[in-house]
Amino acid sequence: MVMKLGSPHGSRVYWVTWGALLALTVVMFLVDGLSMPRLAFLAFVLSAMLAKASLIGAHFMHLRFERRPLALMVLVGLLLTGTVLFVLIAPDAVRIAAMNHR
Amino acid sequence: MPETAEQTLDRWSGGVCPFEAGWRKVMMWIFIITDGLLFAGFLGSYGYARLMSARWPDQAAVFDLRLIALMTFVLISSSATMASAVGAVHNPRRSSTLRWLLFTILGGAAFLGMQAYEWTHLIGAGARLDGNPWGDPLFASYFFVLTGFHGTHVLIGVIVLTALAVRWRQHLASAAGVELAGLYWHFVDLVWVFIFTLFYLV
């Protein structure tokens, strides 16, 4: 069986992705310089971070062009672990910090 | 209704070529998942320490964010050149892949040089594994551990890519080998996206 290699759309998709990644990075730096509310800042930069990670995974690592079971095998474990670490456990740190400051 | 054996075979597309990807590529993906879990553990632990800390320093006062921006630009660009190297493997002119590989190696080496400069500067300013002049002692610990592990990955990538470029020039490396190296290099870039945002920016 011949293995699939590279993007079926040629190299153009890589440089478009590169441009999108740079644009997102520049916007993240610009937003960092603004004095916007902390929660809005966090929501923006974390969304931009996930968008950049998705672009790299989908286009540079070709997950978009692989068979879906392979992409799911990669994504489910990492997303599940990330969710547990950052959404379920992290709030404990805030509670402990609040207890320490009492 | 349970799927038939034919449906299972169709979904798996297994044999020596699982997921139509080849066993070596699947093994590389499994490595990337486990390595990704390692970094997720580091970053999760960092997040925990950060949220609990009342004395976390302002990063803008410690780091030169223009240097971090340049490091990010160089690493993202090297990922694009690596993707182009993979995209050029079927080009009859092998020099095309070799050229993109060399650009990628240069990008990786430049990133390492800038990281060495950053480490030297911070160590000179008093940053140590067990303390620093700016606030919570864990700040410098996480800086060295996170950027150190990531930098080690970049260094390994540069060594692997250099060996690959030499072998490609000698017609000893395969197209699949270039793609596997590419997957690793993009993973290194992917990890930096998280470190850059969570450690330097947030």
PDB file of C-alpha atoms in Angstrom:
ATOM      1  CA  MET A   1       0.000   0.000   0.000  1.00  0.00           C
ATOM      2  CA  VAL A   2       1.271   3.463  -0.892  1.00  0.00           C
ATOM      3  CA  MET A   3       1.376   5.797   2.106  1.00  0.00           C
ATOM      4  CA  LYS A   4      -0.196   9.203   1.846  1.00  0.00           C
ATOM      5  CA  LEU A   5       2.460  11.908   2.083  1.00  0.00           C
ATOM      6  CA  GLY A   6       2.024  15.648   2.434  1.00  0.00           C
ATOM      7  CA  SER A   7      -0.965  17.825   1.752  1.00  0.00           C
ATOM      8  CA  PRO A   8      -3.155  17.094  -1.280  1.00  0.00           C
ATOM      9  CA  HIS A   9      -3.289  20.874  -1.839  1.00  0.00           C
ATOM     10  CA  GLY A  10       0.444  21.373  -2.390  1.00  0.00           C
ATOM     11  CA  SER A  11       2.779  23.694  -0.491  1.00  0.00           C
ATOM     12  CA  ARG A  12       0.519  26.746  -0.712  1.00  0.00           C
ATOM     13  CA  VAL A  13      -1.519  25.597   2.287  1.00  0.00           C
ATOM     14  CA  TYR A  14       1.654  25.565   4.415  1.00  0.00           C
ATOM     15  CA  TRP A  15       2.472  29.203   3.702  1.00  0.00           C
ATOM     16  CA  VAL A  16      -1.122  30.309   4.171  1.00  0.00           C
ATOM     17  CA  THR A  17      -1.032  28.528   7.564  1.00  0.00           C
ATOM     18  CA  TRP A  18       2.295  30.215   8.341  1.00  0.00           C
ATOM     19  CA  GLY A  19       0.721  33.616   7.600  1.00  0.00           C
ATOM     20  CA  ALA A  20      -2.279  32.843   9.806  1.00  0.00           C
ATOM     21  CA  LEU A  21      -0.011  31.708  12.671  1.00  0.00           C
ATOM     22  CA  LEU A  22       2.092  34.863  12.447  1.00  0.00           C
ATOM     23  CA  ALA A  23      -0.991  37.075  12.287  1.00  0.00           C
ATOM     24  CA  LEU A  24      -2.440  35.408  15.391  1.00  0.00           C
ATOM     25  CA  THR A  25       0.879  35.793  17.227  1.00  0.00           C
ATOM     26  CA  VAL A  26       1.120  39.497  16.359  1.00  0.00           C
ATOM     27  CA  VAL A  27      -2.476  40.089  17.503  1.00  0.00           C
ATOM     28  CA  MET A  28      -1.723  38.252  20.782  1.00  0.00           C
ATOM     29  CA  PHE A  29       1.219  40.595  21.413  1.00  0.00           C
ATOM     30  CA  LEU A  30      -0.861  43.660  20.559  1.00  0.00           C
ATOM     31  CA  VAL A  31      -3.647  42.559  22.897  1.00  0.00           C
ATOM     32  CA  ASP A  32      -1.036  41.978  25.626  1.00  0.00           C
ATOM     33  CA  GLY A  33      -0.115  45.663  25.363  1.00  0.00           C
ATOM     34  CA  LEU A  34      -3.703  46.831  25.810  1.00  0.00           C
ATOM     35  CA  SER A  35      -5.161  47.373  29.252  1.00  0.00           C
ATOM     36  CA  MET A  36      -8.225  45.190  28.796  1.00  0.00           C
ATOM     37  CA  PRO A  37     -10.096  43.304  31.551  1.00  0.00           C
ATOM     38  CA  ARG A  38      -8.173  40.234  32.731  1.00  0.00           C
ATOM     39  CA  LEU A  39     -10.941  37.749  31.901  1.00  0.00           C
ATOM     40  CA  ALA A  40     -11.417  39.110  28.387  1.00  0.00           C
ATOM     41  CA  PHE A  41      -7.631  39.009  27.847  1.00  0.00           C
ATOM     42  CA  LEU A  42      -7.460  35.391  29.051  1.00  0.00           C
ATOM     43  CA  ALA A  43     -10.414  34.349  26.887  1.00  0.00           C
ATOM     44  CA  PHE A  44      -8.812  35.933  23.824  1.00  0.00           C
ATOM     45  CA  VAL A  45      -5.246  34.632  24.188  1.00  0.00           C
ATOM     46  CA  LEU A  46      -6.353  31.124  25.179  1.00  0.00           C
ATOM     47  CA  SER A  47      -8.697  30.969  22.179  1.00  0.00           C
ATOM     48  CA  ALA A  48      -5.901  32.225  19.910  1.00  0.00           C
ATOM     49  CA  MET A  49      -3.552  29.601  21.405  1.00  0.00           C
ATOM     50  CA  LEU A  50      -6.023  26.798  20.649  1.00  0.00           C
ATOM     51  CA  ALA A  51      -6.602  28.176  17.139  1.00  0.00           C
ATOM     52  CA  LYS A  52      -2.832  28.153  16.497  1.00  0.00           C
ATOM     53  CA  ALA A  53      -2.497  24.599  17.856  1.00  0.00           C
ATOM     54  CA  SER A  54      -5.383  23.477  15.629  1.00  0.00           C
ATOM     55  CA  LEU A  55      -3.786  25.057  12.546  1.00  0.00           C
ATOM     56  CA  ILE A  56      -0.455  23.323  13.220  1.00  0.00           C
ATOM     57  CA  GLY A  57      -2.120  19.952  13.897  1.00  0.00           C
ATOM     58  CA  ALA A  58      -4.504  20.137  10.953  1.00  0.00           C
ATOM     59  CA  HIS A  59      -2.234  21.531   8.232  1.00  0.00           C
ATOM     60  CA  PHE A  60       1.426  21.066   9.206  1.00  0.00           C
ATOM     61  CA  MET A  61       0.905  17.651  10.847  1.00  0.00           C
ATOM     62  CA  HIS A  62      -1.695  16.676   8.227  1.00  0.00           C
ATOM     63  CA  LEU A  63      -4.303  15.470  10.718  1.00  0.00           C
ATOM     64  CA  ARG A  64      -6.915  17.036   8.457  1.00  0.00           C
ATOM     65  CA  PHE A  65      -5.853  14.723   5.644  1.00  0.00           C
ATOM     66  CA  GLU A  66      -5.425  11.539   7.709  1.00  0.00           C
ATOM     67  CA  ARG A  67      -8.130   8.962   8.355  1.00  0.00           C
ATOM     68  CA  ARG A  68     -10.502  10.112  11.078  1.00  0.00           C
ATOM     69  CA  PRO A  69      -9.720   7.250  13.552  1.00  0.00           C
ATOM     70  CA  LEU A  70      -6.044   8.293  13.574  1.00  0.00           C
ATOM     71  CA  ALA A  71      -6.958  11.933  14.226  1.00  0.00           C
ATOM     72  CA  LEU A  72      -9.356  10.889  16.989  1.00  0.00           C
ATOM     73  CA  MET A  73      -6.724   8.639  18.575  1.00  0.00           C
ATOM     74  CA  VAL A  74      -4.409  11.646  18.843  1.00  0.00           C
ATOM     75  CA  LEU A  75      -6.931  14.275  19.870  1.00  0.00           C
ATOM     76  CA  VAL A  76      -9.145  12.505  22.407  1.00  0.00           C
ATOM     77  CA  GLY A  77      -6.368  11.523  24.842  1.00  0.00           C
ATOM     78  CA  LEU A  78      -4.638  14.895  24.760  1.00  0.00           C
ATOM     79  CA  LEU A  79      -7.844  16.942  24.972  1.00  0.00           C
ATOM     80  CA  LEU A  80      -9.217  14.782  27.784  1.00  0.00           C
ATOM     81  CA  THR A  81      -5.990  15.063  29.795  1.00  0.00           C
ATOM     82  CA  GLY A  82      -5.797  18.801  29.162  1.00  0.00           C
ATOM     83  CA  THR A  83      -9.391  19.258  30.273  1.00  0.00           C
ATOM     84  CA  VAL A  84      -8.871  17.276  33.461  1.00  0.00           C
ATOM     85  CA  LEU A  85      -5.659  19.166  34.306  1.00  0.00           C
ATOM     86  CA  PHE A  86      -6.844  22.676  33.558  1.00  0.00           C
ATOM     87  CA  VAL A  87     -10.588  22.615  34.154  1.00  0.00           C
ATOM     88  CA  LEU A  88     -11.137  20.060  36.915  1.00  0.00           C
ATOM     89  CA  ILE A  89      -7.966  20.281  39.018  1.00  0.00           C
ATOM     90  CA  ALA A  90      -6.925  23.930  38.560  1.00  0.00           C
ATOM     91  CA  PRO A  91      -9.916  25.389  40.508  1.00  0.00           C
ATOM     92  CA  ASP A  92      -8.558  23.576  43.572  1.00  0.00           C
ATOM     93  CA  ALA A  93      -5.468  25.784  43.379  1.00  0.00           C
ATOM     94  CA  VAL A  94      -7.675  28.883  43.545  1.00  0.00           C
ATOM     95  CA  ARG A  95      -9.534  27.496  46.563  1.00  0.00           C
ATOM     96  CA  ILE A  96      -6.256  26.675  48.371  1.00  0.00           C
ATOM     97  CA  ALA A  97      -4.854  30.120  47.542  1.00  0.00           C
ATOM     98  CA  ALA A  98      -7.994  31.735  48.967  1.00  0.00           C
ATOM     99  CA  MET A  99      -7.675  29.610  52.163  1.00  0.00           C
ATOM    100  CA  ASN A 100      -3.999  30.623  52.546  1.00  0.00           C
ATOM    101  CA  HIS A 101      -4.819  34.307  52.244  1.00  0.00           C
ATOM    102  CA  ARG A 102      -7.511  34.214  54.965  1.00  0.00           C
TER     103      ARG A 102
ATOM    104  CA  MET B   1     -26.244  -3.118  15.552  1.00  0.00           C
ATOM    105  CA  PRO B   2     -22.677  -4.503  15.855  1.00  0.00           C
ATOM    106  CA  GLU B   3     -20.478  -3.815  12.839  1.00  0.00           C
ATOM    107  CA  THR B   4     -19.499  -6.610  10.490  1.00  0.00           C
ATOM    108  CA  ALA B   5     -15.956  -7.915  10.097  1.00  0.00           C
ATOM    109  CA  GLU B   6     -15.731  -6.112   6.749  1.00  0.00           C
ATOM    110  CA  GLN B   7     -16.741  -2.827   8.353  1.00  0.00           C
ATOM    111  CA  THR B   8     -14.111  -3.276  11.080  1.00  0.00           C
ATOM    112  CA  LEU B   9     -11.433  -4.035   8.503  1.00  0.00           C
ATOM    113  CA  ASP B  10     -12.472  -0.993   6.488  1.00  0.00           C
ATOM    114  CA  ARG B  11     -12.312   1.265   9.551  1.00  0.00           C
ATOM    115  CA  TRP B  12      -8.970  -0.077  10.703  1.00  0.00           C
ATOM    116  CA  SER B  13      -7.262  -0.448   7.306  1.00  0.00           C
ATOM    117  CA  GLY B  14      -4.710  -2.302   9.369  1.00  0.00           C
ATOM    118  CA  GLY B  15      -2.110  -4.898   8.545  1.00  0.00           C
ATOM    119  CA  VAL B  16       1.321  -3.320   8.243  1.00  0.00           C
ATOM    120  CA  CYS B  17      -0.291  -0.022   7.278  1.00  0.00           C
ATOM    121  CA  PRO B  18      -2.726   0.915  10.076  1.00  0.00           C
ATOM    122  CA  PHE B  19      -4.974   3.890   9.326  1.00  0.00           C
ATOM    123  CA  GLU B  20      -3.329   3.928   5.847  1.00  0.00           C
ATOM    124  CA  ALA B  21      -0.477   5.636   7.631  1.00  0.00           C
ATOM    125  CA  GLY B  22       2.208   2.966   7.954  1.00  0.00           C
ATOM    126  CA  TRP B  23       3.299   1.499  11.237  1.00  0.00           C
ATOM    127  CA  ARG B  24       6.261   3.870  11.639  1.00  0.00           C
ATOM    128  CA  LYS B  25       4.030   6.902  11.349  1.00  0.00           C
ATOM    129  CA  VAL B  26       1.561   5.421  13.834  1.00  0.00           C
ATOM    130  CA  MET B  27       4.458   4.777  16.225  1.00  0.00           C
ATOM    131  CA  MET B  28       5.573   8.387  15.817  1.00  0.00           C
ATOM    132  CA  TRP B  29       2.042   9.547  16.625  1.00  0.00           C
ATOM    133  CA  ILE B  30       2.008   7.356  19.749  1.00  0.00           C
ATOM    134  CA  PHE B  31       5.334   8.909  20.793  1.00  0.00           C
ATOM    135  CA  ILE B  32       3.917  12.398  20.171  1.00  0.00           C
ATOM    136  CA  ILE B  33       0.863  11.600  22.313  1.00  0.00           C
ATOM    137  CA  THR B  34       2.983  10.383  25.237  1.00  0.00           C
ATOM    138  CA  ASP B  35       5.405  13.299  24.914  1.00  0.00           C
ATOM    139  CA  GLY B  36       2.429  15.634  24.684  1.00  0.00           C
ATOM    140  CA  LEU B  37       1.082  14.171  27.932  1.00  0.00           C
ATOM    141  CA  LEU B  38       4.460  14.894  29.565  1.00  0.00           C
ATOM    142  CA  PHE B  39       4.245  18.561  28.588  1.00  0.00           C
ATOM    143  CA  ALA B  40       0.552  18.655  29.579  1.00  0.00           C
ATOM    144  CA  GLY B  41       1.630  17.423  33.033  1.00  0.00           C
ATOM    145  CA  PHE B  42       4.328  20.113  33.280  1.00  0.00           C
ATOM    146  CA  LEU B  43       1.975  22.860  32.148  1.00  0.00           C
ATOM    147  CA  GLY B  44      -0.838  21.612  34.406  1.00  0.00           C
ATOM    148  CA  SER B  45       1.533  21.610  37.374  1.00  0.00           C
ATOM    149  CA  TYR B  46       2.738  25.102  36.396  1.00  0.00           C
ATOM    150  CA  GLY B  47      -0.875  26.324  36.187  1.00  0.00           C
ATOM    151  CA  TYR B  48      -1.564  24.946  39.658  1.00  0.00           C
ATOM    152  CA  ALA B  49       1.497  26.665  41.147  1.00  0.00           C
ATOM    153  CA  ARG B  50       0.720  29.882  39.320  1.00  0.00           C
ATOM    154  CA  LEU B  51      -2.885  30.049  40.534  1.00  0.00           C
ATOM    155  CA  MET B  52      -1.787  29.383  44.127  1.00  0.00           C
ATOM    156  CA  SER B  53       0.981  31.961  44.094  1.00  0.00           C
ATOM    157  CA  ALA B  54       0.453  35.455  45.450  1.00  0.00           C
ATOM    158  CA  ARG B  55       3.894  36.667  44.309  1.00  0.00           C
ATOM    159  CA  TRP B  56       4.131  35.624  40.652  1.00  0.00           C
ATOM    160  CA  PRO B  57       6.333  38.171  38.834  1.00  0.00           C
ATOM    161  CA  ASP B  58       5.134  40.304  35.927  1.00  0.00           C
ATOM    162  CA  GLN B  59       6.683  38.568  32.907  1.00  0.00           C
ATOM    163  CA  ALA B  60       7.056  41.810  30.969  1.00  0.00           C
ATOM    164  CA  ALA B  61       9.380  43.074  33.724  1.00  0.00           C
ATOM    165  CA  VAL B  62      11.560  39.943  33.591  1.00  0.00           C
ATOM    166  CA  PHE B  63      11.688  38.867  29.949  1.00  0.00           C
ATOM    167  CA  ASP B  64      12.496  40.796  26.815  1.00  0.00           C
ATOM    168  CA  LEU B  65       9.231  40.028  25.022  1.00  0.00           C
ATOM    169  CA  ARG B  66      10.686  41.263  21.697  1.00  0.00           C
ATOM    170  CA  LEU B  67      13.212  38.406  21.905  1.00  0.00           C
ATOM    171  CA  ILE B  68      10.417  35.939  22.703  1.00  0.00           C
ATOM    172  CA  ALA B  69       8.465  37.291  19.710  1.00  0.00           C
ATOM    173  CA  LEU B  70      11.501  36.743  17.482  1.00  0.00           C
ATOM    174  CA  MET B  71      11.982  33.188  18.841  1.00  0.00           C
ATOM    175  CA  THR B  72       8.319  32.470  18.102  1.00  0.00           C
ATOM    176  CA  PHE B  73       8.613  33.885  14.583  1.00  0.00           C
ATOM    177  CA  VAL B  74      11.705  31.769  13.877  1.00  0.00           C
ATOM    178  CA  LEU B  75      10.119  28.544  15.177  1.00  0.00           C
ATOM    179  CA  ILE B  76       6.830  29.051  13.304  1.00  0.00           C
ATOM    180  CA  SER B  77       8.784  29.813  10.126  1.00  0.00           C
ATOM    181  CA  SER B  78      10.929  26.703  10.574  1.00  0.00           C
ATOM    182  CA  SER B  79       7.737  24.656  10.834  1.00  0.00           C
ATOM    183  CA  ALA B  80       6.578  26.081   7.495  1.00  0.00           C
ATOM    184  CA  THR B  81       9.929  25.258   5.858  1.00  0.00           C
ATOM    185  CA  MET B  82       9.761  21.734   7.331  1.00  0.00           C
ATOM    186  CA  ALA B  83       6.255  21.268   5.913  1.00  0.00           C
ATOM    187  CA  SER B  84       7.587  22.452   2.554  1.00  0.00           C
ATOM    188  CA  ALA B  85      10.415  19.891   2.794  1.00  0.00           C
ATOM    189  CA  VAL B  86       7.814  17.150   3.284  1.00  0.00           C
ATOM    190  CA  GLY B  87       5.727  18.584   0.440  1.00  0.00           C
ATOM    191  CA  ALA B  88       8.765  18.478  -1.894  1.00  0.00           C
ATOM    192  CA  VAL B  89       9.797  14.854  -1.296  1.00  0.00           C
ATOM    193  CA  HIS B  90       8.194  13.692  -4.548  1.00  0.00           C
ATOM    194  CA  ASN B  91       9.865  16.465  -6.522  1.00  0.00           C
ATOM    195  CA  PRO B  92      12.373  14.798  -8.898  1.00  0.00           C
ATOM    196  CA  ARG B  93      14.906  17.459  -7.888  1.00  0.00           C
ATOM    197  CA  ARG B  94      15.995  16.193  -4.482  1.00  0.00           C
ATOM    198  CA  SER B  95      17.799  19.473  -3.835  1.00  0.00           C
ATOM    199  CA  SER B  96      14.394  21.102  -3.205  1.00  0.00           C
ATOM    200  CA  THR B  97      13.768  18.985  -0.089  1.00  0.00           C
ATOM    201  CA  LEU B  98      17.389  19.422   0.974  1.00  0.00           C
ATOM    202  CA  ARG B  99      17.113  23.216   0.723  1.00  0.00           C
ATOM    203  CA  TRP B 100      13.970  23.302   2.897  1.00  0.00           C
ATOM    204  CA  LEU B 101      15.602  20.957   5.414  1.00  0.00           C
ATOM    205  CA  LEU B 102      18.610  23.274   5.665  1.00  0.00           C
ATOM    206  CA  PHE B 103      16.345  26.293   6.265  1.00  0.00           C
ATOM    207  CA  THR B 104      14.623  24.318   9.032  1.00  0.00           C
ATOM    208  CA  ILE B 105      17.949  23.383  10.649  1.00  0.00           C
ATOM    209  CA  LEU B 106      19.026  27.026  10.496  1.00  0.00           C
ATOM    210  CA  GLY B 107      15.757  28.073  12.162  1.00  0.00           C
ATOM    211  CA  GLY B 108      16.196  25.488  14.923  1.00  0.00           C
ATOM    212  CA  ALA B 109      19.812  26.532  15.516  1.00  0.00           C
ATOM    213  CA  ALA B 110      18.808  30.223  15.638  1.00  0.00           C
ATOM    214  CA  PHE B 111      16.074  29.414  18.165  1.00  0.00           C
ATOM    215  CA  LEU B 112      18.580  27.541  20.340  1.00  0.00           C
ATOM    216  CA  GLY B 113      21.038  30.442  20.130  1.00  0.00           C
ATOM    217  CA  MET B 114      18.375  32.888  21.293  1.00  0.00           C
ATOM    218  CA  GLN B 115      17.338  30.551  24.090  1.00  0.00           C
ATOM    219  CA  ALA B 116      20.955  30.220  25.234  1.00  0.00           C
ATOM    220  CA  TYR B 117      21.164  34.047  25.261  1.00  0.00           C
ATOM    221  CA  GLU B 118      17.943  34.272  27.298  1.00  0.00           C
ATOM    222  CA  TRP B 119      19.147  31.669  29.823  1.00  0.00           C
ATOM    223  CA  THR B 120      22.540  33.372  30.165  1.00  0.00           C
ATOM    224  CA  HIS B 121      20.882  36.740  30.714  1.00  0.00           C
ATOM    225  CA  LEU B 122      18.469  35.430  33.372  1.00  0.00           C
ATOM    226  CA  ILE B 123      21.110  33.386  35.193  1.00  0.00           C
ATOM    227  CA  GLY B 124      23.296  36.511  35.220  1.00  0.00           C
ATOM    228  CA  ALA B 125      20.372  38.423  36.760  1.00  0.00           C
ATOM    229  CA  GLY B 126      20.118  35.890  39.588  1.00  0.00           C
ATOM    230  CA  ALA B 127      17.619  33.260  38.377  1.00  0.00           C
ATOM    231  CA  ARG B 128      18.268  29.828  39.920  1.00  0.00           C
ATOM    232  CA  LEU B 129      16.331  26.567  40.120  1.00  0.00           C
ATOM    233  CA  ASP B 130      15.520  27.287  43.762  1.00  0.00           C
ATOM    234  CA  GLY B 131      14.991  31.037  43.688  1.00  0.00           C
ATOM    235  CA  ASN B 132      15.038  34.323  41.822  1.00  0.00           C
ATOM    236  CA  PRO B 133      15.075  38.064  42.591  1.00  0.00           C
ATOM    237  CA  TRP B 134      11.602  38.774  41.156  1.00  0.00           C
ATOM    238  CA  GLY B 135       9.169  36.881  43.399  1.00  0.00           C
ATOM    239  CA  ASP B 136       7.878  33.319  43.851  1.00  0.00           C
ATOM    240  CA  PRO B 137      10.863  30.873  43.767  1.00  0.00           C
ATOM    241  CA  LEU B 138       8.802  28.530  41.589  1.00  0.00           C
ATOM    242  CA  PHE B 139       8.842  31.109  38.803  1.00  0.00           C
ATOM    243  CA  ALA B 140      12.449  30.384  37.835  1.00  0.00           C
ATOM    244  CA  SER B 141      12.044  26.631  38.492  1.00  0.00           C
ATOM    245  CA  TYR B 142       9.216  26.419  35.990  1.00  0.00           C
ATOM    246  CA  PHE B 143      11.070  28.652  33.558  1.00  0.00           C
ATOM    247  CA  PHE B 144      14.107  26.364  33.522  1.00  0.00           C
ATOM    248  CA  VAL B 145      12.111  23.118  33.462  1.00  0.00           C
ATOM    249  CA  LEU B 146       9.607  24.140  30.774  1.00  0.00           C
ATOM    250  CA  THR B 147      11.999  25.932  28.434  1.00  0.00           C
ATOM    251  CA  GLY B 148      14.771  23.421  29.206  1.00  0.00           C
ATOM    252  CA  PHE B 149      12.699  20.402  28.225  1.00  0.00           C
ATOM    253  CA  HIS B 150      11.406  22.196  25.158  1.00  0.00           C
ATOM    254  CA  GLY B 151      14.896  23.377  24.183  1.00  0.00           C
ATOM    255  CA  THR B 152      16.184  19.806  24.543  1.00  0.00           C
ATOM    256  CA  HIS B 153      13.497  18.712  22.096  1.00  0.00           C
ATOM    257  CA  VAL B 154      14.616  21.435  19.671  1.00  0.00           C
ATOM    258  CA  LEU B 155      18.257  20.338  20.044  1.00  0.00           C
ATOM    259  CA  ILE B 156      17.338  16.691  19.363  1.00  0.00           C
ATOM    260  CA  GLY B 157      15.305  17.866  16.356  1.00  0.00           C
ATOM    261  CA  VAL B 158      18.236  19.832  14.944  1.00  0.00           C
ATOM    262  CA  ILE B 159      20.525  16.787  15.327  1.00  0.00           C
ATOM    263  CA  VAL B 160      17.962  14.458  13.701  1.00  0.00           C
ATOM    264  CA  LEU B 161      17.324  16.902  10.842  1.00  0.00           C
ATOM    265  CA  THR B 162      21.054  17.357  10.233  1.00  0.00           C
ATOM    266  CA  ALA B 163      21.551  13.585  10.014  1.00  0.00           C
ATOM    267  CA  LEU B 164      18.482  13.365   7.776  1.00  0.00           C
ATOM    268  CA  ALA B 165      19.760  16.101   5.445  1.00  0.00           C
ATOM    269  CA  VAL B 166      23.125  14.334   5.086  1.00  0.00           C
ATOM    270  CA  ARG B 167      21.388  10.993   4.408  1.00  0.00           C
ATOM    271  CA  TRP B 168      18.941  12.617   1.987  1.00  0.00           C
ATOM    272  CA  ARG B 169      21.851  14.106   0.027  1.00  0.00           C
ATOM    273  CA  GLN B 170      23.450  10.658  -0.120  1.00  0.00           C
ATOM    274  CA  HIS B 171      20.151   9.066  -1.288  1.00  0.00           C
ATOM    275  CA  LEU B 172      19.985   7.031   1.925  1.00  0.00           C
ATOM    276  CA  ALA B 173      16.894   8.642   3.496  1.00  0.00           C
ATOM    277  CA  SER B 174      13.348   7.864   2.392  1.00  0.00           C
ATOM    278  CA  ALA B 175      10.408  10.199   1.823  1.00  0.00           C
ATOM    279  CA  ALA B 176       8.639   8.586   4.799  1.00  0.00           C
ATOM    280  CA  GLY B 177      11.690   9.388   6.958  1.00  0.00           C
ATOM    281  CA  VAL B 178      11.372  13.067   6.043  1.00  0.00           C
ATOM    282  CA  GLU B 179       7.686  13.010   6.960  1.00  0.00           C
ATOM    283  CA  LEU B 180       8.391  11.399  10.363  1.00  0.00           C
ATOM    284  CA  ALA B 181      11.035  14.020  11.155  1.00  0.00           C
ATOM    285  CA  GLY B 182       8.512  16.643  10.070  1.00  0.00           C
ATOM    286  CA  LEU B 183       5.882  15.351  12.476  1.00  0.00           C
ATOM    287  CA  TYR B 184       8.383  15.598  15.340  1.00  0.00           C
ATOM    288  CA  TRP B 185       9.430  19.123  14.362  1.00  0.00           C
ATOM    289  CA  HIS B 186       5.831  20.366  14.141  1.00  0.00           C
ATOM    290  CA  PHE B 187       5.168  18.857  17.569  1.00  0.00           C
ATOM    291  CA  VAL B 188       8.064  20.914  18.954  1.00  0.00           C
ATOM    292  CA  ASP B 189       6.486  24.006  17.393  1.00  0.00           C
ATOM    293  CA  LEU B 190       3.087  23.035  18.814  1.00  0.00           C
ATOM    294  CA  VAL B 191       4.478  22.747  22.349  1.00  0.00           C
ATOM    295  CA  TRP B 192       6.050  26.203  22.013  1.00  0.00           C
ATOM    296  CA  VAL B 193       2.609  27.665  21.174  1.00  0.00           C
ATOM    297  CA  PHE B 194       1.436  26.536  24.627  1.00  0.00           C
ATOM    298  CA  ILE B 195       4.599  27.569  26.515  1.00  0.00           C
ATOM    299  CA  PHE B 196       4.679  30.958  24.780  1.00  0.00           C
ATOM    300  CA  THR B 197       1.047  31.694  25.684  1.00  0.00           C
ATOM    301  CA  LEU B 198       0.796  30.164  29.143  1.00  0.00           C
ATOM    302  CA  PHE B 199       4.232  31.052  30.522  1.00  0.00           C
ATOM    303  CA  TYR B 200       5.286  34.268  28.764  1.00  0.00           C
ATOM    304  CA  LEU B 201       2.005  35.983  27.918  1.00  0.00           C
ATOM    305  CA  VAL B 202      -0.703  35.067  30.440  1.00  0.00           C
TER     306      VAL B 202
END
